[in-house]
Amino acid sequence: MAGPHGKTRSLDRQITTQDIDCLREAFALFDVNRKDEITTQELGKVLESHGFSTSEDDLERMIKKVDETSKGGIDFSQFIELMVKHGSNIDEDIAKSFKVFDRDGDGLITEDELHITMNNLGEPMNEDEVKAMIAEADLDGDGKINFKEFQLLMDSKAL
């Protein structure tokens, strides 16, 4: 999936053998009953351990997307498909979040935009906090956050 600026993210890359091994380890770790299937409860634990917060309804919807047999659980190949599909939504979520902060739509988040948006979200920040947040994300030194910098910031916060 290409981001709004036409750059392809690493989520579009082919899954490597190392990725498969990591997914297999995660699958085995959370397949508590060793039935070669992850239930919604087990999937919830997998996602939670990777920093995702999901409701039971979300988990059921996720499993239904890849559960062709409608048995309520997913096998390893379906688990891989789910992780790939779930990852492809990340760019879209980041783009939507960026637009919330980029109030004037110029592709940059200024100190004023960050300050106003954080206040509107019920997370008031003082001038020093705003400057510190901009400084953390501002890689090109222009005093603003562009989309690429925002993506990198969100990716680093998701770890």
Short mmCIF file of C-alpha atoms in Angstrom, two decimals:
data_model
loop_
_atom_site.label_atom_id
_atom_site.label_comp_id
_atom_site.label_asym_id
_atom_site.label_seq_id
_atom_site.Cartn_x
_atom_site.Cartn_y
_atom_site.Cartn_z
CA MET A 1 0.00 0.00 0.00
CA ALA A 2 1.45 3.34 -0.96
CA GLY A 3 1.19 6.18 1.49
CA PRO A 4 -0.38 9.51 0.54
CA HIS A 5 2.96 10.71 -0.83
CA GLY A 6 3.39 7.69 -3.11
CA LYS A 7 6.07 6.00 -1.03
CA THR A 8 5.69 2.29 -0.54
CA ARG A 9 6.00 1.17 3.05
CA SER A 10 7.78 -1.93 4.25
CA LEU A 11 4.42 -3.57 4.96
CA ASP A 12 4.11 -4.18 1.22
CA ARG A 13 7.31 -6.19 1.07
CA GLN A 14 7.34 -9.92 0.70
CA ILE A 15 7.26 -11.87 3.94
CA THR A 16 10.70 -13.29 4.64
CA THR A 17 11.60 -16.66 6.11
CA GLN A 18 12.59 -14.79 9.27
CA ASP A 19 9.12 -13.17 9.40
CA ILE A 20 7.51 -16.61 9.03
CA ASP A 21 9.69 -17.99 11.84
CA CYS A 22 8.72 -15.09 14.12
CA LEU A 23 5.04 -15.51 13.28
CA ARG A 24 5.30 -19.26 13.84
CA GLU A 25 6.83 -18.62 17.29
CA ALA A 26 4.06 -16.15 18.15
CA PHE A 27 1.41 -18.56 16.87
CA ALA A 28 2.83 -21.46 18.90
CA LEU A 29 3.20 -19.33 22.00
CA PHE A 30 -0.46 -18.30 21.99
CA ASP A 31 -1.96 -21.54 20.72
CA VAL A 32 -2.43 -22.47 24.37
CA ASN A 33 -4.48 -25.61 23.81
CA ARG A 34 -2.06 -26.82 21.06
CA LYS A 35 -4.87 -27.49 18.58
CA ASP A 36 -3.02 -25.68 15.75
CA GLU A 37 -5.65 -22.97 15.92
CA ILE A 38 -5.89 -19.59 17.64
CA THR A 39 -9.24 -18.59 19.13
CA THR A 40 -10.43 -15.00 19.58
CA GLN A 41 -9.22 -15.09 23.19
CA GLU A 42 -5.79 -16.34 22.17
CA LEU A 43 -5.62 -13.81 19.30
CA GLY A 44 -6.45 -11.04 21.76
CA LYS A 45 -3.45 -12.03 23.84
CA VAL A 46 -1.19 -12.05 20.75
CA LEU A 47 -2.30 -8.58 19.69
CA GLU A 48 -2.15 -7.19 23.22
CA SER A 49 1.41 -8.46 23.59
CA HIS A 50 2.29 -6.45 20.46
CA GLY A 51 0.71 -3.25 21.80
CA PHE A 52 -2.72 -3.46 20.13
CA SER A 53 -5.89 -2.90 22.10
CA THR A 54 -8.89 -4.73 20.64
CA SER A 55 -12.42 -5.49 21.75
CA GLU A 56 -14.06 -8.92 21.52
CA ASP A 57 -16.11 -7.62 18.55
CA ASP A 58 -12.92 -6.46 16.81
CA LEU A 59 -11.33 -9.86 17.35
CA GLU A 60 -14.36 -11.69 15.97
CA ARG A 61 -14.40 -9.43 12.89
CA MET A 62 -10.67 -9.99 12.34
CA ILE A 63 -11.03 -13.76 12.54
CA LYS A 64 -14.09 -13.75 10.25
CA LYS A 65 -12.01 -11.95 7.58
CA VAL A 66 -9.68 -14.94 7.25
CA ASP A 67 -11.64 -17.86 8.74
CA GLU A 68 -12.93 -19.59 5.61
CA THR A 69 -14.30 -22.55 7.58
CA SER A 70 -16.22 -20.35 10.05
CA LYS A 71 -15.08 -22.48 12.94
CA GLY A 72 -14.22 -19.47 15.10
CA GLY A 73 -10.47 -19.96 15.12
CA ILE A 74 -7.61 -19.52 12.69
CA ASP A 75 -4.80 -21.82 11.65
CA PHE A 76 -1.23 -20.72 10.97
CA SER A 77 -1.74 -19.76 7.30
CA GLN A 78 -4.81 -17.72 8.25
CA PHE A 79 -2.80 -16.13 11.08
CA ILE A 80 -0.19 -14.97 8.55
CA GLU A 81 -2.92 -13.59 6.28
CA LEU A 82 -4.47 -11.77 9.23
CA MET A 83 -1.16 -10.21 10.28
CA VAL A 84 -0.49 -9.04 6.71
CA LYS A 85 -4.02 -7.61 6.31
CA HIS A 86 -3.91 -5.97 9.74
CA GLY A 87 -0.57 -4.38 8.92
CA SER A 88 -1.89 -2.91 5.67
CA ASN A 89 -4.39 -0.79 7.63
CA ILE A 90 -1.62 0.92 9.60
CA ASP A 91 -0.73 3.38 6.80
CA GLU A 92 -4.36 4.35 6.45
CA ASP A 93 -4.70 4.96 10.20
CA ILE A 94 -1.52 7.05 10.27
CA ALA A 95 -2.71 9.13 7.30
CA LYS A 96 -6.06 9.80 9.00
CA SER A 97 -4.29 10.78 12.22
CA PHE A 98 -1.94 13.11 10.33
CA LYS A 99 -4.92 14.91 8.73
CA VAL A 100 -6.40 15.56 12.18
CA PHE A 101 -3.23 17.41 13.21
CA ASP A 102 -2.57 19.08 9.82
CA ARG A 103 -5.44 21.53 10.29
CA ASP A 104 -4.73 23.67 7.22
CA GLY A 105 -3.96 20.70 4.96
CA ASP A 106 -0.55 21.96 3.85
CA GLY A 107 1.21 18.67 4.61
CA LEU A 108 2.97 20.00 7.71
CA ILE A 109 2.10 20.04 11.40
CA THR A 110 3.13 23.32 13.02
CA GLU A 111 3.49 24.07 16.73
CA ASP A 112 0.16 25.93 16.66
CA GLU A 113 -1.63 23.04 14.94
CA LEU A 114 -0.19 20.54 17.41
CA HIS A 115 -1.11 22.74 20.38
CA ILE A 116 -4.70 23.34 19.19
CA THR A 117 -5.30 19.71 18.24
CA MET A 118 -3.95 18.34 21.51
CA ASN A 119 -6.17 20.79 23.44
CA ASN A 120 -9.18 19.72 21.34
CA LEU A 121 -8.37 16.07 22.08
CA GLY A 122 -8.42 16.83 25.80
CA GLU A 123 -4.63 16.57 26.15
CA PRO A 124 -3.56 20.18 26.78
CA MET A 125 0.15 20.87 26.35
CA ASN A 126 2.20 23.89 27.31
CA GLU A 127 4.54 25.61 24.85
CA ASP A 128 7.61 23.68 26.05
CA GLU A 129 5.85 20.32 25.66
CA VAL A 130 4.74 21.25 22.14
CA LYS A 131 8.27 22.33 21.20
CA ALA A 132 9.70 19.10 22.66
CA MET A 133 7.24 16.95 20.71
CA ILE A 134 8.01 18.80 17.47
CA ALA A 135 11.75 18.50 18.15
CA GLU A 136 11.43 14.75 18.74
CA ALA A 137 9.81 14.19 15.35
CA ASP A 138 11.41 16.96 13.26
CA LEU A 139 14.20 15.19 11.39
CA ASP A 140 14.82 17.83 8.71
CA GLY A 141 15.09 20.73 11.20
CA ASP A 142 12.36 22.93 9.67
CA GLY A 143 10.45 23.22 12.97
CA LYS A 144 7.45 21.35 11.57
CA ILE A 145 6.41 17.69 11.22
CA ASN A 146 5.90 16.42 7.67
CA PHE A 147 4.06 13.19 6.87
CA LYS A 148 7.20 11.03 6.68
CA GLU A 149 8.37 12.31 10.08
CA PHE A 150 4.90 11.67 11.49
CA GLN A 151 4.97 8.09 10.11
CA LEU A 152 8.35 7.44 11.69
CA LEU A 153 7.15 8.88 15.00
CA MET A 154 4.01 6.71 14.97
CA ASP A 155 6.00 3.61 13.97
CA SER A 156 8.42 4.17 16.84
CA LYS A 157 5.54 4.67 19.31
CA ALA A 158 3.90 1.42 18.16
CA LEU A 159 6.91 -0.69 19.19
#
